[in-house]
Amino acid sequence: MALIVQKYGGTSVGNPERILNVARRVIATQQEGNQVVVVVSAMSGVTDSLIKLAREVSAHPAEREMDVLLATGEQTTIALTAMAINGLGSKAISLTGAQAGIITDQVHTKAKIAHLTPGQVLSHLEQGNIVIVAGFQGESSDGRITTLGRGGSDLTAIAIAAAIKADVCQIYTDVDGVYTCDPRIVPCAQKLEEISYDEMLEMASSGSKVMQSRSVEFAKKFGVLFEVRSSFNHNPGTIVKEETMNMENVVVRGISVERNQAKVTVANVPDRPGTAAKIFTTLAGTGIIIDMIVQNVSNAGSTDISFTLSKDELPKAQAALAHVVTEIGAQSVSATDGIAKLSVVGIGMRSHSGVAAKLFEALSKGGINIQMISTSEIKTAVILEETRINEAAQLAHTAFGLDAKPA
Ligand code: ADP
Ligand code: ASP
Ligand code: MG
């Protein structure tokens, strides 16, 4: 008998028929002789609709109330899934995040799991139940409802798998696994049999939303091996695990695309210690997450500093920087949106050279201009005009030999 955690995402529970499909799959898993914990997301589109509703009643809804609202999406699905399973003649019980013992910090809308006490999950399993847990939500130590950031049901599943020492953790979604690039962008992308935590983490944090990046970080930290696979068929998926020796032979494992980026340039910043610190401390104080940072060589005692961030954060960043510019004696702040980031990722980059050259050449053949570049040990990323991003992803995909062979 194995202890199995299965997570079903929004599309997989998107309507009553799909919830019944999940119920049948879960029952079949139990009937094979396993104990099953099921983590479910809100039905597809529900979280977005709730956010929209909140904005219709208030321009700046309190984050505490946002969490109370958003948690209802997953709460609907746990009840419906348990009802579906019970209706098909098996035994299921639903638990909210708090009832499942997920205790978080107090950072509303992006809370971190502080600890997990799965007593109720285990006792319901012992009594022969299929246990259905609401993804994406927890409770702070002072009893407030919290949520774990968009895509947070992945984190719920991985954290529960770690806490109950599950034998298997399966993330069921609407694609067959993790692909070399989002198959909706590059149709000839290939499903990967396996990928290392580090590669999955880089891809997830650079736009491949097939997994929430924080959930991958958690899995790496606690050594939770998991599989990403489809809820619509029985094909084997992609195993995400600690890297093995032979993984380094593949130079580029995958390509990610991140849209909705913006670039801010602070022009003619006096070239003296403390100016960059002032700019970025101010931004950090507002909680804005900065991505790439580029500082030009100094020319006549001043320099330009550019950085990228999510387009949604641009107004906040501009407001925060308005005072700083005068304070540090810079000339101006300018901003552009309509840009996107393309990242190529692979642990093989540690031991192979020429990745950047190959990427730049592929883009240049397509006449695509590179606006900014950044590299890390296992990633090379470029900022491009957003309208050309799909084309750029396809060009890079082909250049790195990732295209599926025609059947
Ligand atoms: P769920 O609701 O099941 O959590 P998500 O929408 O969060 O599903 O994630 C699945 C989607 O991720 C896919 O439909 C696909 O478009 C997208 N995606 C982005 N990058 C990749 C990738 N490299 N491999 C597979 N899917 C990807
Ligand atoms: N329902 C939440 C979201 O849409 C969490 C999740 O689906 O994982 O982000
Ligand atoms: Mg998801």
Short mmCIF file of C-alpha atoms and ligand atoms in Angstrom, two decimals:
data_model
loop_
_atom_site.label_atom_id
_atom_site.label_comp_id
_atom_site.label_asym_id
_atom_site.label_seq_id
_atom_site.Cartn_x
_atom_site.Cartn_y
_atom_site.Cartn_z
CA MET A 1 0.00 0.00 0.00
CA ALA A 2 1.36 3.41 -0.95
CA LEU A 3 0.54 6.82 0.46
CA ILE A 4 -0.20 9.07 -2.52
CA VAL A 5 -0.76 12.84 -2.79
CA GLN A 6 -2.48 13.98 -5.99
CA LYS A 7 -3.04 17.62 -6.90
CA TYR A 8 -5.61 18.64 -9.51
CA GLY A 9 -5.35 22.16 -10.98
CA GLY A 10 -8.10 24.56 -12.03
CA THR A 11 -8.75 23.20 -15.54
CA SER A 12 -8.86 19.63 -14.23
CA VAL A 13 -11.75 20.58 -11.89
CA GLY A 14 -13.16 23.24 -14.24
CA ASN A 15 -16.75 21.93 -14.44
CA PRO A 16 -18.94 19.24 -12.83
CA GLU A 17 -18.02 16.64 -15.46
CA ARG A 18 -14.31 17.22 -14.80
CA ILE A 19 -14.81 17.01 -11.05
CA LEU A 20 -16.51 13.64 -11.63
CA ASN A 21 -13.53 12.62 -13.81
CA VAL A 22 -11.19 13.49 -10.92
CA ALA A 23 -13.45 11.60 -8.49
CA ARG A 24 -13.29 8.46 -10.67
CA ARG A 25 -9.50 8.66 -11.00
CA VAL A 26 -9.04 9.14 -7.28
CA ILE A 27 -11.36 6.24 -6.43
CA ALA A 28 -9.46 4.01 -8.88
CA THR A 29 -6.17 4.96 -7.16
CA GLN A 30 -7.62 4.04 -3.75
CA GLN A 31 -9.06 0.78 -5.10
CA GLU A 32 -5.59 -0.21 -6.28
CA GLY A 33 -4.82 -0.44 -2.56
CA ASN A 34 -3.47 3.05 -1.80
CA GLN A 35 -4.23 5.78 0.70
CA VAL A 36 -4.99 9.00 -1.18
CA VAL A 37 -4.82 12.68 -0.25
CA VAL A 38 -6.17 14.97 -2.96
CA VAL A 39 -5.32 18.68 -3.16
CA VAL A 40 -7.58 20.73 -5.40
CA SER A 41 -7.45 24.25 -6.85
CA ALA A 42 -10.37 26.58 -7.44
CA MET A 43 -12.30 25.78 -10.63
CA SER A 44 -10.58 27.49 -13.58
CA GLY A 45 -11.26 31.21 -13.78
CA VAL A 46 -12.74 31.40 -10.27
CA THR A 47 -9.74 33.03 -8.56
CA ASP A 48 -9.49 35.62 -11.36
CA SER A 49 -13.23 36.38 -11.10
CA LEU A 50 -12.97 36.81 -7.33
CA ILE A 51 -10.09 39.27 -7.77
CA LYS A 52 -12.14 41.18 -10.34
CA LEU A 53 -15.15 41.26 -8.01
CA ALA A 54 -13.01 42.65 -5.19
CA ARG A 55 -11.75 45.46 -7.45
CA GLU A 56 -15.32 46.31 -8.37
CA VAL A 57 -16.17 47.10 -4.76
CA SER A 58 -12.86 48.69 -3.78
CA ALA A 59 -9.82 50.09 -5.60
CA HIS A 60 -7.48 48.86 -2.85
CA PRO A 61 -9.11 45.97 -1.03
CA ALA A 62 -7.51 45.05 2.30
CA GLU A 63 -5.27 42.03 1.83
CA ARG A 64 -6.75 40.29 4.87
CA GLU A 65 -10.18 40.42 3.21
CA MET A 66 -8.70 39.36 -0.15
CA ASP A 67 -7.54 36.15 1.49
CA VAL A 68 -10.94 35.52 3.08
CA LEU A 69 -12.44 35.95 -0.39
CA LEU A 70 -9.89 33.98 -2.44
CA ALA A 71 -9.93 31.01 -0.09
CA THR A 72 -13.60 30.45 -0.99
CA GLY A 73 -12.58 29.29 -4.50
CA GLU A 74 -10.77 26.22 -3.21
CA GLN A 75 -13.36 25.66 -0.50
CA THR A 76 -16.03 25.25 -3.18
CA THR A 77 -13.95 22.63 -5.00
CA ILE A 78 -13.15 20.51 -1.93
CA ALA A 79 -16.83 20.21 -1.07
CA LEU A 80 -17.85 19.38 -4.66
CA THR A 81 -15.04 16.82 -5.04
CA ALA A 82 -15.93 15.11 -1.75
CA MET A 83 -19.61 15.07 -2.78
CA ALA A 84 -18.72 13.56 -6.16
CA ILE A 85 -16.65 10.79 -4.56
CA ASN A 86 -19.30 10.05 -1.96
CA GLY A 87 -21.95 10.04 -4.70
CA LEU A 88 -19.95 7.39 -6.58
CA GLY A 89 -20.05 5.18 -3.50
CA SER A 90 -16.62 5.80 -1.94
CA LYS A 91 -15.75 7.63 1.28
CA ALA A 92 -14.28 11.13 1.13
CA ILE A 93 -13.95 14.03 3.52
CA SER A 94 -12.99 17.62 2.76
CA LEU A 95 -10.58 19.74 4.82
CA THR A 96 -9.74 23.44 4.52
CA GLY A 97 -6.06 24.40 4.63
CA ALA A 98 -6.39 25.27 8.32
CA GLN A 99 -8.09 21.95 9.14
CA ALA A 100 -5.29 20.15 7.28
CA GLY A 101 -2.85 21.84 9.69
CA ILE A 102 -1.20 24.33 7.32
CA ILE A 103 0.12 27.14 9.52
CA THR A 104 1.59 30.14 7.72
CA ASP A 105 3.13 33.51 8.48
CA GLN A 106 0.90 36.59 8.35
CA VAL A 107 1.86 37.88 4.92
CA HIS A 108 -1.56 38.00 3.29
CA THR A 109 -1.87 36.93 -0.38
CA LYS A 110 1.63 35.43 -0.44
CA ALA A 111 2.01 33.71 2.91
CA LYS A 112 4.80 31.23 3.57
CA ILE A 113 4.14 27.91 5.28
CA ALA A 114 5.66 28.01 8.76
CA HIS A 115 4.76 24.46 9.74
CA LEU A 116 2.30 21.71 9.03
CA THR A 117 0.59 19.47 11.58
CA PRO A 118 -1.24 16.86 9.50
CA GLY A 119 -2.99 15.07 12.40
CA GLN A 120 -6.48 15.36 10.91
CA VAL A 121 -5.28 14.28 7.44
CA LEU A 122 -3.69 11.15 8.88
CA SER A 123 -6.58 10.20 11.13
CA HIS A 124 -9.14 10.54 8.30
CA LEU A 125 -6.88 8.40 6.09
CA GLU A 126 -6.67 5.76 8.81
CA GLN A 127 -10.48 5.65 8.87
CA GLY A 128 -10.47 4.74 5.16
CA ASN A 129 -11.33 8.16 3.77
CA ILE A 130 -10.03 9.82 0.67
CA VAL A 131 -8.96 13.17 2.13
CA ILE A 132 -9.63 16.24 -0.02
CA VAL A 133 -7.59 19.30 0.99
CA ALA A 134 -8.13 22.87 -0.22
CA GLY A 135 -5.03 24.08 -2.04
CA PHE A 136 -3.57 27.60 -1.86
CA GLN A 137 -4.72 28.38 1.69
CA GLY A 138 -3.62 28.16 5.28
CA GLU A 139 -4.08 29.87 8.60
CA SER A 140 -1.70 32.17 10.46
CA SER A 141 -0.81 31.36 14.06
CA ASP A 142 -3.25 34.09 15.17
CA GLY A 143 -6.12 32.44 13.31
CA ARG A 144 -6.36 34.50 10.10
CA ILE A 145 -7.09 32.90 6.73
CA THR A 146 -4.08 33.30 4.42
CA THR A 147 -3.29 32.34 0.81
CA LEU A 148 0.01 31.13 -0.62
CA GLY A 149 0.41 33.20 -3.79
CA ARG A 150 -0.93 32.45 -7.29
CA GLY A 151 -0.48 28.84 -8.26
CA GLY A 152 -0.19 28.04 -4.54
CA SER A 153 -2.06 24.73 -4.68
CA ASP A 154 1.15 23.21 -6.02
CA LEU A 155 2.82 24.27 -2.77
CA THR A 156 0.01 22.78 -0.66
CA ALA A 157 0.46 19.42 -2.40
CA ILE A 158 4.23 19.36 -2.03
CA ALA A 159 4.14 20.51 1.59
CA ILE A 160 1.57 17.86 2.52
CA ALA A 161 3.57 15.19 0.68
CA ALA A 162 6.63 16.21 2.74
CA ALA A 163 4.73 16.35 6.03
CA ILE A 164 3.02 12.95 5.73
CA LYS A 165 6.08 11.39 4.04
CA ALA A 166 4.04 10.36 1.00
CA ASP A 167 5.48 7.69 -1.27
CA VAL A 168 4.27 9.50 -4.40
CA CYS A 169 3.37 13.13 -5.20
CA GLN A 170 1.57 13.72 -8.49
CA ILE A 171 0.67 17.14 -9.90
CA TYR A 172 -2.19 16.67 -12.39
CA THR A 173 -2.70 19.48 -14.88
CA ASP A 174 -3.92 20.19 -18.41
CA VAL A 175 -0.69 19.25 -20.25
CA ASP A 176 1.13 15.92 -20.29
CA GLY A 177 4.09 17.18 -18.25
CA VAL A 178 6.84 19.78 -18.32
CA TYR A 179 7.78 20.62 -21.92
CA THR A 180 10.91 22.17 -23.41
CA CYS A 181 8.77 25.32 -23.77
CA ASP A 182 5.11 26.14 -23.18
CA PRO A 183 3.44 24.02 -25.90
CA ARG A 184 0.92 26.83 -26.42
CA ILE A 185 3.81 29.05 -27.57
CA VAL A 186 6.03 26.50 -29.31
CA PRO A 187 3.78 23.73 -30.70
CA CYS A 188 6.76 21.46 -31.49
CA ALA A 189 7.96 21.53 -27.85
CA GLN A 190 8.76 18.10 -26.40
CA LYS A 191 7.69 16.59 -23.11
CA LEU A 192 10.66 16.05 -20.81
CA GLU A 193 10.97 12.69 -19.06
CA GLU A 194 12.78 14.31 -16.17
CA ILE A 195 14.11 17.67 -15.05
CA SER A 196 16.21 18.72 -12.05
CA TYR A 197 14.82 20.89 -9.25
CA ASP A 198 17.21 23.70 -10.19
CA GLU A 199 16.10 23.72 -13.82
CA MET A 200 12.41 23.53 -12.90
CA LEU A 201 12.92 26.34 -10.41
CA GLU A 202 14.64 28.59 -12.99
CA MET A 203 11.95 27.84 -15.58
CA ALA A 204 9.12 28.39 -13.11
CA SER A 205 10.56 31.65 -11.84
CA SER A 206 11.14 32.93 -15.38
CA GLY A 207 7.59 32.43 -16.60
CA SER A 208 6.85 28.69 -17.06
CA LYS A 209 3.79 28.69 -14.87
CA VAL A 210 3.28 24.93 -15.12
CA MET A 211 4.60 24.83 -11.52
CA GLN A 212 4.56 27.57 -8.89
CA SER A 213 8.23 28.44 -8.28
CA ARG A 214 7.90 28.46 -4.48
CA SER A 215 6.55 24.93 -4.57
CA VAL A 216 9.64 23.77 -6.46
CA GLU A 217 11.89 25.52 -3.95
CA PHE A 218 10.05 23.70 -1.16
CA ALA A 219 10.34 20.34 -2.96
CA LYS A 220 14.09 20.83 -3.39
CA LYS A 221 14.56 21.82 0.23
CA PHE A 222 12.69 18.79 1.57
CA GLY A 223 13.66 16.35 -1.19
CA VAL A 224 10.11 15.75 -2.45
CA LEU A 225 10.33 13.98 -5.79
CA PHE A 226 7.18 14.71 -7.80
CA GLU A 227 5.62 14.04 -11.18
CA VAL A 228 3.78 16.53 -13.39
CA ARG A 229 1.18 14.78 -15.58
CA SER A 230 -2.19 15.14 -17.25
CA SER A 231 -5.57 14.57 -15.59
CA PHE A 232 -7.08 13.90 -19.03
CA ASN A 233 -5.13 10.74 -19.94
CA HIS A 234 -2.87 8.12 -18.38
CA ASN A 235 0.41 9.05 -20.11
CA PRO A 236 3.52 9.13 -17.96
CA GLY A 237 4.50 12.69 -17.08
CA THR A 238 7.72 14.47 -16.11
CA ILE A 239 9.67 13.56 -12.98
CA VAL A 240 11.14 16.52 -11.10
CA LYS A 241 14.02 15.44 -8.87
CA GLU A 242 17.55 16.04 -7.62
CA GLU A 243 19.99 16.25 -10.54
CA THR A 244 21.93 13.22 -11.65
CA MET A 245 25.35 13.11 -13.38
CA ASN A 246 24.00 12.54 -16.90
CA MET A 247 21.65 15.55 -16.70
CA GLU A 248 24.62 17.88 -17.31
CA ASN A 249 25.02 16.44 -20.80
CA VAL A 250 22.00 18.41 -21.95
CA VAL A 251 23.06 22.04 -22.33
CA VAL A 252 19.61 23.63 -22.65
CA ARG A 253 16.72 21.79 -21.01
CA GLY A 254 14.04 24.35 -21.70
CA ILE A 255 12.97 27.84 -22.64
CA SER A 256 10.67 30.18 -20.70
CA VAL A 257 8.77 33.24 -21.69
CA GLU A 258 7.61 35.98 -19.35
CA ARG A 259 5.32 38.70 -20.67
CA ASN A 260 4.08 41.90 -19.05
CA GLN A 261 7.49 43.21 -18.15
CA ALA A 262 8.52 46.87 -17.93
CA LYS A 263 11.86 48.66 -17.98
CA VAL A 264 12.77 51.72 -15.93
CA THR A 265 15.83 53.85 -16.63
CA VAL A 266 17.23 56.40 -14.19
CA ALA A 267 19.37 58.68 -16.36
CA ASN A 268 22.56 60.51 -15.38
CA VAL A 269 22.92 59.09 -11.92
CA PRO A 270 25.96 60.69 -10.20
CA ASP A 271 28.69 58.04 -10.14
CA ARG A 272 29.39 57.85 -6.41
CA PRO A 273 28.90 55.27 -3.66
CA GLY A 274 25.37 55.10 -2.27
CA THR A 275 23.28 56.20 -5.25
CA ALA A 276 22.34 52.67 -6.41
CA ALA A 277 21.74 51.75 -2.78
CA LYS A 278 19.33 54.68 -2.42
CA ILE A 279 17.36 53.72 -5.57
CA PHE A 280 17.01 50.05 -4.73
CA THR A 281 16.44 50.50 -0.99
CA THR A 282 13.55 52.79 -1.82
CA LEU A 283 12.09 50.20 -4.21
CA ALA A 284 12.63 47.37 -1.74
CA GLY A 285 10.76 49.38 0.89
CA THR A 286 7.65 49.25 -1.29
CA GLY A 287 7.89 45.47 -1.73
CA ILE A 288 8.44 45.70 -5.51
CA ILE A 289 10.38 42.77 -6.95
CA ILE A 290 13.14 43.87 -9.32
CA ASP A 291 14.44 41.47 -11.94
CA MET A 292 17.38 42.46 -14.21
CA ILE A 293 19.59 45.42 -13.30
CA VAL A 294 22.04 47.01 -15.72
CA GLN A 295 24.40 49.91 -14.98
CA ASN A 296 26.29 51.49 -17.85
CA VAL A 297 29.98 52.48 -17.67
CA SER A 298 30.43 55.87 -16.17
CA ASN A 299 30.68 58.78 -18.58
CA ALA A 300 31.77 62.20 -17.29
CA GLY A 301 30.96 61.27 -13.69
CA SER A 302 27.48 59.93 -14.26
CA THR A 303 25.85 56.75 -15.41
CA ASP A 304 22.45 55.32 -16.42
CA ILE A 305 20.84 52.55 -14.34
CA SER A 306 18.08 50.42 -15.89
CA PHE A 307 16.07 47.65 -14.32
CA THR A 308 13.08 45.50 -15.18
CA LEU A 309 10.01 44.62 -13.15
CA SER A 310 6.48 43.38 -13.67
CA LYS A 311 4.38 45.88 -15.64
CA ASP A 312 1.77 45.87 -12.86
CA GLU A 313 4.31 47.30 -10.42
CA LEU A 314 5.35 50.15 -12.71
CA PRO A 315 3.09 52.91 -11.30
CA LYS A 316 4.22 52.03 -7.76
CA ALA A 317 7.89 52.14 -8.82
CA GLN A 318 7.51 55.47 -10.62
CA ALA A 319 5.81 57.01 -7.61
CA ALA A 320 8.52 55.70 -5.27
CA LEU A 321 11.36 56.98 -7.45
CA ALA A 322 9.98 60.47 -8.08
CA HIS A 323 11.60 61.86 -4.88
CA VAL A 324 14.75 59.78 -5.06
CA VAL A 325 15.77 61.21 -8.42
CA THR A 326 16.02 64.74 -7.05
CA GLU A 327 17.57 63.53 -3.82
CA ILE A 328 20.48 61.77 -5.55
CA GLY A 329 20.85 64.42 -8.26
CA ALA A 330 19.94 62.18 -11.23
CA GLN A 331 18.45 63.68 -14.37
CA SER A 332 15.22 61.76 -14.98
CA VAL A 333 13.29 58.50 -14.74
CA SER A 334 11.80 56.99 -17.89
CA ALA A 335 9.80 53.82 -18.31
CA THR A 336 8.68 51.52 -21.11
CA ASP A 337 6.41 48.52 -21.09
CA GLY A 338 5.57 46.21 -23.98
CA ILE A 339 8.66 44.12 -23.31
CA ALA A 340 9.07 40.45 -22.43
CA LYS A 341 11.78 38.13 -21.18
CA LEU A 342 13.07 35.01 -22.89
CA SER A 343 15.19 32.64 -20.76
CA VAL A 344 17.09 29.54 -21.80
CA VAL A 345 17.74 27.17 -18.91
CA GLY A 346 19.93 24.12 -18.41
CA ILE A 347 22.35 22.78 -15.80
CA GLY A 348 24.62 21.75 -18.68
CA MET A 349 25.50 25.46 -19.05
CA ARG A 350 27.82 25.08 -16.07
CA SER A 351 30.15 22.96 -18.16
CA HIS A 352 29.44 24.06 -21.74
CA SER A 353 30.25 27.41 -23.35
CA GLY A 354 28.63 29.23 -26.27
CA VAL A 355 25.01 29.31 -25.10
CA ALA A 356 24.75 33.11 -25.16
CA ALA A 357 26.42 33.27 -28.59
CA LYS A 358 24.00 30.72 -30.03
CA LEU A 359 20.98 32.50 -28.58
CA PHE A 360 22.06 35.93 -29.87
CA GLU A 361 22.77 34.51 -33.32
CA ALA A 362 19.35 32.85 -33.51
CA LEU A 363 17.63 36.11 -32.56
CA SER A 364 19.72 38.15 -34.96
CA LYS A 365 18.76 35.84 -37.83
CA GLY A 366 15.16 36.70 -37.06
CA GLY A 367 15.99 40.42 -36.93
CA ILE A 368 14.97 40.55 -33.26
CA ASN A 369 16.63 43.24 -31.18
CA ILE A 370 17.95 42.45 -27.70
CA GLN A 371 17.36 45.23 -25.19
CA MET A 372 18.95 43.74 -22.06
CA ILE A 373 20.89 40.61 -21.17
CA SER A 374 21.49 38.75 -17.92
CA THR A 375 23.08 35.43 -17.09
CA SER A 376 23.31 33.11 -14.13
CA GLU A 377 25.05 29.78 -13.74
CA ILE A 378 22.25 27.85 -15.44
CA LYS A 379 20.30 30.56 -17.30
CA THR A 380 20.78 33.12 -20.07
CA ALA A 381 17.97 35.66 -20.34
CA VAL A 382 17.21 38.51 -22.72
CA ILE A 383 14.64 41.29 -22.81
CA LEU A 384 12.87 41.79 -26.15
CA GLU A 385 9.93 43.60 -27.64
CA GLU A 386 6.83 41.71 -26.43
CA THR A 387 5.27 41.46 -29.90
CA ARG A 388 8.19 39.30 -31.07
CA ILE A 389 8.43 36.98 -28.06
CA ASN A 390 6.70 33.90 -29.51
CA GLU A 391 8.82 34.11 -32.65
CA ALA A 392 11.94 34.49 -30.51
CA ALA A 393 11.00 31.45 -28.41
CA GLN A 394 10.54 29.36 -31.55
CA LEU A 395 13.87 30.53 -33.03
CA ALA A 396 15.75 29.72 -29.81
CA HIS A 397 13.94 26.39 -29.48
CA THR A 398 15.07 25.34 -32.95
CA ALA A 399 18.61 26.70 -32.50
CA PHE A 400 19.14 24.60 -29.36
CA GLY A 401 17.85 21.46 -31.10
CA LEU A 402 14.78 21.15 -28.87
CA ASP A 403 12.10 20.79 -31.60
CA ALA A 404 10.27 17.47 -31.60
CA LYS A 405 11.17 15.31 -34.58
CA PRO A 406 8.29 15.13 -37.07
CA ALA A 407 6.41 11.83 -36.63
P1 ADP B 1 -3.09 24.13 -13.24
O1 ADP B 1 -4.37 24.88 -13.26
O2 ADP B 1 -3.27 22.66 -13.46
O3 ADP B 1 -2.24 24.44 -12.05
P2 ADP B 1 -1.51 25.90 -14.88
O4 ADP B 1 -2.34 26.68 -15.86
O5 ADP B 1 -1.05 26.58 -13.65
O6 ADP B 1 -2.32 24.57 -14.54
O7 ADP B 1 -0.24 25.28 -15.60
C1 ADP B 1 -0.37 24.52 -16.78
C2 ADP B 1 -0.06 25.41 -17.98
O8 ADP B 1 1.31 25.80 -17.91
C3 ADP B 1 -0.14 24.71 -19.32
O9 ADP B 1 -1.46 24.74 -19.82
C4 ADP B 1 0.84 25.46 -20.20
O10 ADP B 1 0.24 26.37 -21.07
C5 ADP B 1 1.68 26.26 -19.20
N1 ADP B 1 3.14 26.07 -19.36
C6 ADP B 1 4.05 27.06 -19.35
N2 ADP B 1 5.28 26.59 -19.54
C7 ADP B 1 5.16 25.24 -19.69
C8 ADP B 1 6.10 24.19 -19.91
N3 ADP B 1 7.40 24.42 -20.03
N4 ADP B 1 5.63 22.92 -19.98
C9 ADP B 1 4.30 22.67 -19.85
N5 ADP B 1 3.38 23.63 -19.65
C10 ADP B 1 3.78 24.91 -19.56
N1 ASP B 2 -6.58 29.15 -7.33
C1 ASP B 2 -5.26 29.70 -7.14
C2 ASP B 2 -4.81 30.45 -8.39
O1 ASP B 2 -5.56 30.51 -9.36
C3 ASP B 2 -4.24 28.67 -6.74
C4 ASP B 2 -3.96 27.58 -7.75
O2 ASP B 2 -4.72 27.39 -8.72
O3 ASP B 2 -2.96 26.87 -7.57
O4 ASP B 2 -3.75 31.00 -8.41
MG MG B 3 -0.93 26.06 -11.62
#
